[in-house]
Short mmCIF file of C-alpha atoms and ligand atoms in Angstrom, two decimals:
data_model
loop_
_atom_site.label_atom_id
_atom_site.label_comp_id
_atom_site.label_asym_id
_atom_site.label_seq_id
_atom_site.Cartn_x
_atom_site.Cartn_y
_atom_site.Cartn_z
CA MET N 124 8.43 5.88 -27.27
CA LYS N 125 8.09 2.92 -25.08
CA ASN N 126 4.85 0.70 -24.93
CA LYS N 127 1.36 1.25 -25.00
CA ILE N 128 -0.56 0.75 -22.14
CA LEU N 129 -4.44 0.51 -21.95
CA VAL N 130 -5.50 2.64 -18.64
CA THR N 131 -9.01 1.70 -17.43
CA GLY N 132 -10.43 4.07 -14.95
CA GLY N 133 -7.49 6.67 -15.88
CA ALA N 134 -9.80 9.73 -15.09
CA GLY N 135 -9.98 8.92 -11.56
CA TYR N 136 -8.10 9.74 -8.68
CA ILE N 137 -5.15 7.14 -8.65
CA GLY N 138 -5.44 7.25 -12.37
CA THR N 139 -5.41 10.63 -13.31
CA HIS N 140 -2.15 10.59 -11.54
CA THR N 141 -0.83 7.29 -12.88
CA CYS N 142 -1.19 8.80 -16.33
CA ILE N 143 1.25 11.68 -15.58
CA ALA N 144 3.90 9.02 -14.13
CA LEU N 145 3.42 6.78 -17.19
CA HIS N 146 3.74 9.73 -19.70
CA GLU N 147 7.02 11.22 -18.12
CA ALA N 148 8.07 7.41 -18.02
CA GLY N 149 7.92 7.24 -21.83
CA TYR N 150 4.81 5.09 -22.25
CA GLU N 151 2.02 5.92 -24.67
CA ILE N 152 -1.13 5.78 -22.72
CA VAL N 153 -4.73 5.25 -24.13
CA VAL N 154 -7.52 6.28 -21.20
CA TYR N 155 -10.79 4.09 -21.13
CA ASP N 156 -13.41 5.20 -18.38
CA ASN N 157 -17.14 5.76 -18.00
CA LEU N 158 -16.77 8.72 -16.01
CA SER N 159 -19.12 7.36 -13.61
CA ASN N 160 -17.20 8.69 -10.73
CA SER N 161 -15.20 11.22 -12.63
CA SER N 162 -14.98 13.95 -15.51
CA ARG N 163 -13.45 15.27 -18.67
CA GLU N 164 -11.97 18.31 -16.87
CA ALA N 165 -9.69 15.77 -15.15
CA ILE N 166 -8.44 14.53 -18.62
CA ASN N 167 -8.29 17.95 -19.68
CA ARG N 168 -6.25 18.77 -16.63
CA VAL N 169 -3.89 15.90 -17.38
CA SER N 170 -3.62 16.71 -20.87
CA THR N 171 -2.68 20.38 -19.73
CA LEU N 172 0.07 18.90 -17.64
CA ILE N 173 1.62 16.86 -19.79
CA GLY N 174 1.61 19.11 -22.57
CA GLN N 175 -0.22 17.17 -25.26
CA PRO N 176 -3.97 15.91 -25.60
CA ILE N 177 -4.40 12.26 -23.82
CA GLU N 178 -6.13 9.41 -26.14
CA PHE N 179 -9.45 9.37 -24.12
CA ILE N 180 -12.07 6.68 -24.92
CA GLU N 181 -15.70 6.95 -23.01
CA GLY N 182 -16.56 3.36 -22.53
CA ASP N 183 -17.41 0.77 -19.85
CA ILE N 184 -15.17 -2.11 -18.69
CA ARG N 185 -18.52 -4.34 -19.14
CA ASP N 186 -18.94 -3.59 -22.56
CA ALA N 187 -17.31 -5.87 -24.35
CA GLU N 188 -17.89 -5.04 -28.06
CA SER N 189 -16.68 -1.36 -27.09
CA LEU N 190 -13.12 -3.14 -25.50
CA LYS N 191 -12.94 -5.22 -28.64
CA GLN N 192 -12.94 -1.93 -30.75
CA VAL N 193 -10.09 -0.48 -28.49
CA PHE N 194 -8.04 -3.61 -29.14
CA LEU N 195 -8.24 -3.48 -32.68
CA SER N 196 -7.24 -0.18 -32.80
CA HIS N 197 -4.15 -0.38 -30.61
CA HIS N 198 -1.43 -3.06 -29.98
CA PHE N 199 -1.13 -2.93 -26.10
CA PHE N 200 1.70 -3.94 -24.30
CA GLY N 201 -0.19 -4.13 -21.35
CA VAL N 202 -3.39 -2.97 -18.93
CA ILE N 203 -3.61 -1.06 -15.75
CA HIS N 204 -6.62 -1.69 -14.59
CA PHE N 205 -8.34 0.85 -12.55
CA ALA N 206 -11.54 1.17 -13.30
CA GLY N 207 -14.24 -0.04 -10.57
CA LEU N 208 -16.50 1.40 -7.85
CA LYS N 209 -14.79 1.92 -4.61
CA ALA N 210 -17.07 3.01 -1.71
CA VAL N 211 -17.42 0.50 1.13
CA GLY N 212 -20.71 1.97 2.86
CA GLU N 213 -22.36 2.00 -0.86
CA SER N 214 -21.32 -1.75 -1.60
CA VAL N 215 -23.08 -3.24 1.54
CA ALA N 216 -26.38 -1.02 0.25
CA LYS N 217 -25.49 -1.97 -3.48
CA PRO N 218 -23.73 -5.31 -3.51
CA LEU N 219 -25.21 -6.62 -6.88
CA MET N 220 -24.00 -3.10 -8.66
CA TYR N 221 -20.50 -3.56 -6.85
CA TYR N 222 -20.17 -7.28 -8.07
CA ASN N 223 -21.30 -6.00 -11.58
CA ASN N 224 -18.73 -3.69 -11.99
CA ASN N 225 -15.81 -4.83 -10.07
CA VAL N 226 -16.16 -8.69 -11.00
CA SER N 227 -18.11 -8.73 -14.19
CA GLY N 228 -16.63 -5.95 -15.48
CA THR N 229 -12.92 -7.43 -15.04
CA ILE N 230 -14.27 -10.83 -16.49
CA THR N 231 -15.17 -9.23 -19.64
CA LEU N 232 -11.90 -7.04 -19.68
CA LEU N 233 -9.72 -10.42 -19.26
CA GLU N 234 -11.60 -12.12 -21.90
CA ILE N 235 -10.72 -9.16 -24.35
CA MET N 236 -7.09 -9.27 -23.11
CA ALA N 237 -6.92 -13.04 -23.90
CA LYS N 238 -8.53 -12.84 -27.37
CA PHE N 239 -6.21 -10.12 -28.32
CA ASN N 240 -3.06 -11.79 -26.55
CA VAL N 241 -2.52 -9.06 -24.55
CA LYS N 242 -1.11 -10.81 -21.23
CA ASN N 243 0.12 -8.07 -19.08
CA LEU N 244 -1.86 -6.72 -16.32
CA VAL N 245 -1.46 -4.70 -13.44
CA PHE N 246 -4.83 -4.40 -11.40
CA SER N 247 -5.92 -2.25 -8.52
CA SER N 248 -6.10 -4.04 -5.33
CA SER N 249 -6.12 -3.06 -2.11
CA ALA N 250 -5.24 -3.39 1.22
CA THR N 251 -8.66 -4.44 2.32
CA VAL N 252 -8.08 -8.10 1.29
CA TYR N 253 -6.28 -8.84 4.63
CA GLY N 254 -9.09 -8.04 6.92
CA ASP N 255 -8.05 -7.59 10.27
CA PRO N 256 -4.59 -8.17 10.17
CA GLU N 257 -3.21 -11.09 12.62
CA SER N 258 0.15 -9.29 12.63
CA LEU N 259 1.82 -6.34 11.69
CA PRO N 260 3.42 -5.13 9.11
CA ILE N 261 1.11 -7.13 6.80
CA ASP N 262 2.94 -8.80 3.83
CA GLU N 263 1.79 -10.35 0.97
CA ASN N 264 1.36 -14.05 2.62
CA SER N 265 -1.05 -12.70 5.28
CA PRO N 266 -4.03 -14.55 5.43
CA ARG N 267 -6.69 -12.94 3.40
CA SER N 268 -10.41 -12.24 4.11
CA CYS N 269 -13.05 -9.60 3.42
CA THR N 270 -16.11 -8.43 5.38
CA ASN N 271 -17.67 -6.10 2.77
CA PRO N 272 -18.87 -6.58 -0.85
CA TYR N 273 -16.51 -3.79 -1.87
CA GLY N 274 -13.59 -5.77 -0.09
CA GLN N 275 -14.95 -9.06 -1.33
CA SER N 276 -14.84 -7.81 -4.93
CA LYS N 277 -11.18 -7.31 -4.99
CA LEU N 278 -10.69 -10.10 -3.36
CA THR N 279 -12.72 -12.40 -6.23
CA VAL N 280 -11.13 -10.72 -8.70
CA GLU N 281 -7.79 -11.91 -6.88
CA HIS N 282 -8.95 -15.42 -7.04
CA ILE N 283 -9.69 -15.12 -10.61
CA LEU N 284 -6.51 -13.86 -11.59
CA GLU N 285 -5.03 -17.17 -9.72
CA ASP N 286 -7.22 -19.61 -11.38
CA LEU N 287 -6.18 -18.10 -14.47
CA ALA N 288 -2.40 -17.75 -13.98
CA VAL N 289 -2.96 -21.67 -13.08
CA SER N 290 -4.71 -22.19 -16.26
CA ASP N 291 -2.43 -20.73 -18.88
CA ASP N 292 1.19 -19.67 -17.74
CA SER N 293 1.80 -17.00 -20.36
CA TRP N 294 0.09 -14.35 -17.70
CA ASN N 295 1.63 -11.74 -16.19
CA LEU N 296 -0.82 -10.62 -13.34
CA ILE N 297 0.46 -8.25 -10.56
CA PRO N 298 -2.77 -7.24 -8.32
CA LEU N 299 -1.26 -4.10 -6.43
CA ARG N 300 -2.35 -3.89 -3.04
CA TYR N 301 -2.71 -0.24 -2.35
CA PHE N 302 -2.76 0.89 1.39
CA ASN N 303 -4.25 4.63 1.96
CA PRO N 304 -3.50 6.71 -0.84
CA VAL N 305 -3.54 10.30 -0.23
CA GLY N 306 -2.02 13.59 -1.78
CA ALA N 307 -2.40 15.07 -4.93
CA HIS N 308 -0.15 16.28 -7.88
CA PRO N 309 2.01 19.18 -6.78
CA SER N 310 0.56 21.15 -9.12
CA GLY N 311 -2.63 21.57 -7.36
CA GLN N 312 -4.27 21.10 -10.64
CA ILE N 313 -5.74 17.33 -9.92
CA GLY N 314 -6.70 15.25 -6.85
CA GLU N 315 -9.10 13.31 -5.15
CA ASP N 316 -12.77 14.81 -5.92
CA PRO N 317 -15.41 12.94 -3.97
CA ASN N 318 -19.07 13.24 -5.10
CA ASP N 319 -20.37 13.66 -1.90
CA ILE N 320 -19.69 14.15 1.70
CA PRO N 321 -16.14 12.24 1.50
CA ASN N 322 -16.02 8.80 3.36
CA ASN N 323 -12.40 8.63 3.83
CA LEU N 324 -10.27 10.59 6.03
CA MET N 325 -8.00 12.84 3.98
CA PRO N 326 -10.62 14.44 1.80
CA TYR N 327 -12.86 14.86 5.00
CA ILE N 328 -10.07 16.72 7.15
CA SER N 329 -9.39 18.54 3.74
CA GLN N 330 -12.78 19.97 3.49
CA VAL N 331 -12.98 20.95 7.22
CA ALA N 332 -9.93 22.88 6.69
CA VAL N 333 -11.33 24.77 3.99
CA GLY N 334 -14.40 25.20 5.92
CA LYS N 335 -16.74 23.17 3.70
CA LEU N 336 -17.81 21.09 7.03
CA ALA N 337 -17.80 21.88 10.21
CA LYS N 338 -16.11 19.43 12.16
CA LEU N 339 -14.50 16.07 11.86
CA ASN N 340 -15.75 12.86 13.93
CA ILE N 341 -12.58 10.94 14.51
CA PHE N 342 -14.57 7.03 14.65
CA GLY N 343 -13.01 5.61 17.94
CA ASN N 344 -10.65 6.58 20.30
CA ASP N 345 -10.04 3.40 22.64
CA TYR N 346 -8.14 1.45 19.97
CA GLN N 347 -4.95 -0.24 21.21
CA THR N 348 -2.96 2.39 19.43
CA ILE N 349 -0.53 5.32 20.27
CA ASP N 350 -2.92 7.82 21.23
CA GLY N 351 -6.41 5.50 20.82
CA THR N 352 -7.05 6.32 17.20
CA GLY N 353 -7.05 4.33 14.49
CA VAL N 354 -3.65 3.57 12.71
CA ARG N 355 -3.17 3.34 8.73
CA ASP N 356 -0.21 3.46 6.06
CA PHE N 357 -0.87 6.68 4.37
CA ILE N 358 0.96 6.57 1.05
CA HIS N 359 1.30 9.77 -1.10
CA VAL N 360 -0.85 9.31 -4.40
CA THR N 361 2.07 10.33 -6.82
CA ASP N 362 4.66 7.49 -5.11
CA LEU N 363 1.82 5.23 -5.71
CA ALA N 364 1.75 6.45 -9.26
CA GLN N 365 5.47 5.50 -9.78
CA GLY N 366 4.50 2.16 -8.31
CA HIS N 367 2.86 1.21 -11.24
CA VAL N 368 5.52 2.78 -13.40
CA ALA N 369 8.12 0.16 -11.54
CA ALA N 370 5.47 -2.52 -11.93
CA LEU N 371 5.48 -2.28 -15.78
CA ASN N 372 8.97 -1.67 -15.97
CA TYR N 373 9.44 -4.95 -13.91
CA LEU N 374 7.43 -7.01 -16.53
CA GLU N 375 9.19 -5.36 -19.22
CA ARG N 376 12.54 -6.85 -17.48
CA GLN N 377 11.03 -10.54 -17.22
CA VAL N 378 12.21 -13.17 -19.90
CA ALA N 379 9.79 -15.80 -18.01
CA PRO N 380 6.12 -15.09 -16.88
CA VAL N 381 5.33 -14.14 -13.64
CA GLY N 382 1.88 -15.70 -13.48
CA PHE N 383 -0.03 -14.11 -10.16
CA LEU N 384 2.03 -11.84 -8.34
CA PRO N 385 0.70 -9.52 -5.78
CA ILE N 386 2.66 -6.65 -3.78
CA ASN N 387 1.88 -4.46 -1.54
CA LEU N 388 2.17 -0.56 -2.30
CA GLY N 389 2.49 1.41 1.29
CA THR N 390 5.07 3.05 3.01
CA GLY N 391 5.35 0.76 6.01
CA LYS N 392 4.59 3.05 8.53
CA GLY N 393 1.80 3.60 10.86
CA THR N 394 0.10 7.09 11.26
CA SER N 395 -2.81 7.38 13.70
CA VAL N 396 -5.94 9.57 12.80
CA LEU N 397 -5.12 12.16 15.47
CA GLU N 398 -1.29 12.46 13.95
CA LEU N 399 -2.92 12.98 10.51
CA VAL N 400 -5.35 16.17 11.97
CA THR N 401 -1.93 17.47 13.69
CA ALA N 402 0.21 17.29 11.14
CA PHE N 403 -2.86 18.70 8.36
CA SER N 404 -3.51 21.52 10.79
CA LYS N 405 0.13 22.64 10.83
CA VAL N 406 0.38 22.64 7.19
CA SER N 407 -2.64 24.64 6.49
CA GLY N 408 -2.37 26.93 9.62
CA GLN N 409 -6.20 26.23 9.52
CA PRO N 410 -8.13 24.64 12.70
CA ILE N 411 -9.31 21.39 12.35
CA PRO N 412 -12.10 21.03 15.02
CA TYR N 413 -13.03 17.40 15.60
CA GLN N 414 -14.73 15.22 18.20
CA PHE N 415 -14.38 11.67 19.37
CA ALA N 416 -17.46 9.65 17.92
CA ASP N 417 -18.09 6.02 18.29
CA ARG N 418 -16.00 3.19 16.15
CA ARG N 419 -17.17 2.79 12.56
CA ALA N 420 -18.73 -0.40 11.89
CA GLY N 421 -15.77 -2.71 10.08
CA ASP N 422 -13.14 -0.71 11.01
CA ILE N 423 -9.83 -2.04 12.33
CA ALA N 424 -7.27 -0.75 14.53
CA SER N 425 -4.13 -0.59 12.60
CA CYS N 426 -2.60 -1.18 9.09
CA TYR N 427 0.45 -0.98 7.64
CA ALA N 428 2.48 -2.92 5.10
CA SER N 429 5.72 -4.64 4.83
CA ALA N 430 7.06 -2.90 1.79
CA ASP N 431 9.70 -4.99 1.18
CA LYS N 432 8.67 -6.98 -1.67
CA ALA N 433 8.01 -3.88 -3.71
CA LYS N 434 11.70 -2.73 -2.89
CA ASN N 435 13.43 -6.06 -3.56
CA LEU N 436 11.53 -6.90 -6.70
CA LEU N 437 10.34 -3.61 -8.22
CA GLU N 438 13.02 -1.47 -7.06
CA TRP N 439 10.28 0.94 -5.74
CA GLN N 440 10.02 2.66 -2.44
CA ALA N 441 7.57 5.30 -1.20
CA LYS N 442 9.44 8.61 -0.49
CA LEU N 443 7.15 11.50 0.48
CA SER N 444 6.38 12.19 4.01
CA ILE N 445 3.38 12.97 5.74
CA THR N 446 4.02 16.51 5.45
CA GLU N 447 3.93 16.13 2.06
CA MET N 448 0.97 14.26 1.75
CA CYS N 449 -0.98 17.09 3.86
CA GLN N 450 0.53 19.85 1.70
CA ASP N 451 -0.40 18.56 -1.20
CA SER N 452 -3.93 17.34 0.20
CA TRP N 453 -4.50 21.28 0.97
CA ARG N 454 -3.05 22.83 -2.37
CA TRP N 455 -5.21 20.69 -4.23
CA GLN N 456 -8.37 21.47 -1.91
CA SER N 457 -7.89 25.30 -1.22
CA MET N 458 -7.25 25.82 -5.09
CA ASN N 459 -10.12 23.83 -6.23
CA PRO N 460 -12.61 23.93 -3.43
CA ASN N 461 -15.27 22.51 -5.52
CA GLY N 462 -13.15 19.92 -6.95
CA TYR N 463 -13.46 19.53 -10.75
CA THR N 464 -16.87 21.53 -10.77
CA VAL N 465 -16.40 25.06 -12.36
CA THR N 466 -18.88 27.03 -10.24
P1 NAD F 547 -11.78 6.70 -8.46
O1 NAD F 547 -13.26 6.20 -8.57
O2 NAD F 547 -11.50 7.94 -8.35
O3 NAD F 547 -11.44 5.61 -10.40
C1 NAD F 547 -12.04 4.98 -10.47
C2 NAD F 547 -12.23 5.20 -12.02
O4 NAD F 547 -12.93 4.06 -12.95
C3 NAD F 547 -13.42 6.42 -12.16
O5 NAD F 547 -12.82 7.54 -13.23
C4 NAD F 547 -14.70 5.80 -12.67
O6 NAD F 547 -15.58 6.84 -13.44
C5 NAD F 547 -14.00 4.43 -13.38
N1 NAD F 547 -14.87 3.28 -13.53
C6 NAD F 547 -15.45 2.79 -12.66
N2 NAD F 547 -16.54 1.93 -13.40
C7 NAD F 547 -15.91 1.96 -14.56
C8 NAD F 547 -16.75 0.81 -15.43
N3 NAD F 547 -17.47 0.18 -15.30
N4 NAD F 547 -15.99 1.05 -16.75
C9 NAD F 547 -15.09 2.05 -17.02
N5 NAD F 547 -14.62 2.91 -16.06
C10 NAD F 547 -15.21 2.94 -14.86
O7 NAD F 547 -10.99 5.75 -7.70
P2 NAD F 547 -9.53 6.03 -7.31
O8 NAD F 547 -9.29 6.30 -5.72
O9 NAD F 547 -8.74 6.48 -8.37
O10 NAD F 547 -9.39 4.15 -7.24
C11 NAD F 547 -8.55 3.62 -8.50
C12 NAD F 547 -8.99 2.16 -8.14
O11 NAD F 547 -8.05 1.63 -6.88
C13 NAD F 547 -10.39 1.16 -7.79
O12 NAD F 547 -10.30 0.00 -8.12
C14 NAD F 547 -10.28 1.37 -6.54
O13 NAD F 547 -11.08 0.25 -5.95
C15 NAD F 547 -8.89 0.94 -6.06
N6 NAD F 547 -8.13 1.47 -4.80
C16 NAD F 547 -8.51 2.69 -4.38
C17 NAD F 547 -8.17 2.90 -3.13
C18 NAD F 547 -8.68 4.37 -2.46
O14 NAD F 547 -8.26 4.77 -1.18
N7 NAD F 547 -8.47 5.43 -3.51
C19 NAD F 547 -7.46 1.76 -2.13
C20 NAD F 547 -7.24 0.69 -2.80
C21 NAD F 547 -7.75 0.29 -3.76
C1 WQD F 548 -8.82 5.81 7.95
C2 WQD F 548 -8.83 6.21 9.19
C3 WQD F 548 -10.85 5.52 10.43
C4 WQD F 548 -13.07 9.17 7.98
C5 WQD F 548 -10.28 2.70 3.22
C6 WQD F 548 -11.02 1.15 2.59
C7 WQD F 548 -10.31 0.77 1.94
C8 WQD F 548 -9.27 1.59 1.06
C9 WQD F 548 -8.80 2.68 1.52
C10 WQD F 548 -9.88 1.07 -1.22
C11 WQD F 548 -9.68 5.12 10.11
C12 WQD F 548 -10.67 7.09 10.43
C13 WQD F 548 -12.15 8.29 8.81
C14 WQD F 548 -13.61 10.15 9.31
C15 WQD F 548 -12.28 9.15 10.68
N1 WQD F 548 -10.06 1.80 -0.29
N2 WQD F 548 -11.74 8.21 10.08
N3 WQD F 548 -13.24 9.90 10.79
O1 WQD F 548 -11.11 2.79 6.18
O2 WQD F 548 -8.71 2.56 6.40
O3 WQD F 548 -9.90 2.32 4.05
O4 WQD F 548 -9.92 3.25 2.11
O5 WQD F 548 -9.51 0.05 -1.34
O6 WQD F 548 -10.69 -0.36 1.41
O7 WQD F 548 -12.00 0.79 3.47
O8 WQD F 548 -9.85 4.47 5.16
O9 WQD F 548 -9.89 6.92 5.20
O10 WQD F 548 -11.95 5.61 5.56
O11 WQD F 548 -10.25 5.82 7.37
O12 WQD F 548 -11.96 8.97 11.85
O13 WQD F 548 -14.68 10.92 9.09
O14 WQD F 548 -9.84 7.48 9.63
O15 WQD F 548 -11.92 5.14 11.20
O16 WQD F 548 -9.24 5.04 10.99
P1 WQD F 548 -9.61 2.83 5.73
P2 WQD F 548 -10.46 5.82 5.70
#
């Protein structure tokens, strides 16, 4: 058995897929989640997929006493920290809730880690920290800036991690900057389960395909891109999950602390909104009715990663294609039209 890992937010979309990848790689896992944006059913399904119960603790990262109990009961090699709120629009309406959850929660977690001398952290950052990029592809040294509280919360945590690494050189702090995670586990048993009408493109397309939503609004067709629609670096969530395993493996290999080490997780390829719609329609055999609408406030034209650092340092690269991303999203959506809610 390999090292034990605490997975905060492990009941969520990326967390569940990562738990499976960690288990397959031989890590022991403990999931800590307050279920504010997830469900026990997701944990049950992960347990079924890995063929054994998951150790799950319902708790909030802002609850220092509860976290302390978890660290007293387990000896962790490190923490993968997914727990946080992620809806950009909601963060504009409720900035204090976002800073409280994402920034204060992370500070509480870091304080407990310091107390128990657990100094390895893999943090869910985001390509959103690059704002409107000056050049493409975006590498890790690109300037960072954010225009909404969600993005600002991720950037603030990155700054905190940088300061922490300067203050004490025994920390290993890897913010993984995800591009656009999509897709689902190939079993069709776990996937993204938005509470409400989806904000993000892939779940919206999936719900149009399955007949839950009438038509997709494509936000803008006058960008300077291949077909005028926005271009993003969509990455399959199981590739992303493997990126976390690669980051832990990397930390296990190190003989000296790495300090603050940000790494992009993307494919390095851009795909337009229209290209994704076409690919999804082909894979699912369903029409995806759409109409062009105004640009969405805060959106950028194009965003895709330089994936070289992950390849060179972590020996990881994304493998799955847009077709596979659409196939797996569609399998999850069509097998679970109401997500984890059993009706
Ligand atoms: P998710 O909402 O599915 O998962 C987050 C999990 O954290 C949920 O299970 C939720 O219940 C839990 N959580 C939230 N606040 C908590 C708290 N205070 N204490 C304990 N648990 C808490 O989201 P996801 O898509 O799996 O994203 C995981 C992480 O990756 C988030 O930090 C998100 O900001 C980041 N991220 C996501 C994307 C994306 O497009 N999905 C892109 C870049 C970064
Ligand atoms: C992708 C493209 C839209 C919905 C967001 C967050 C980012 C990160 C990932 C967490 C854009 C277009 C979308 C729709 C559309 N999350 N679109 N119609 O905005 O690149 O990134 O999720 O860290 O922080 O901002 O992803 O999926 O919302 O949009 O035309 O109904 O699809 O305009 O061009 P985005 P997205």
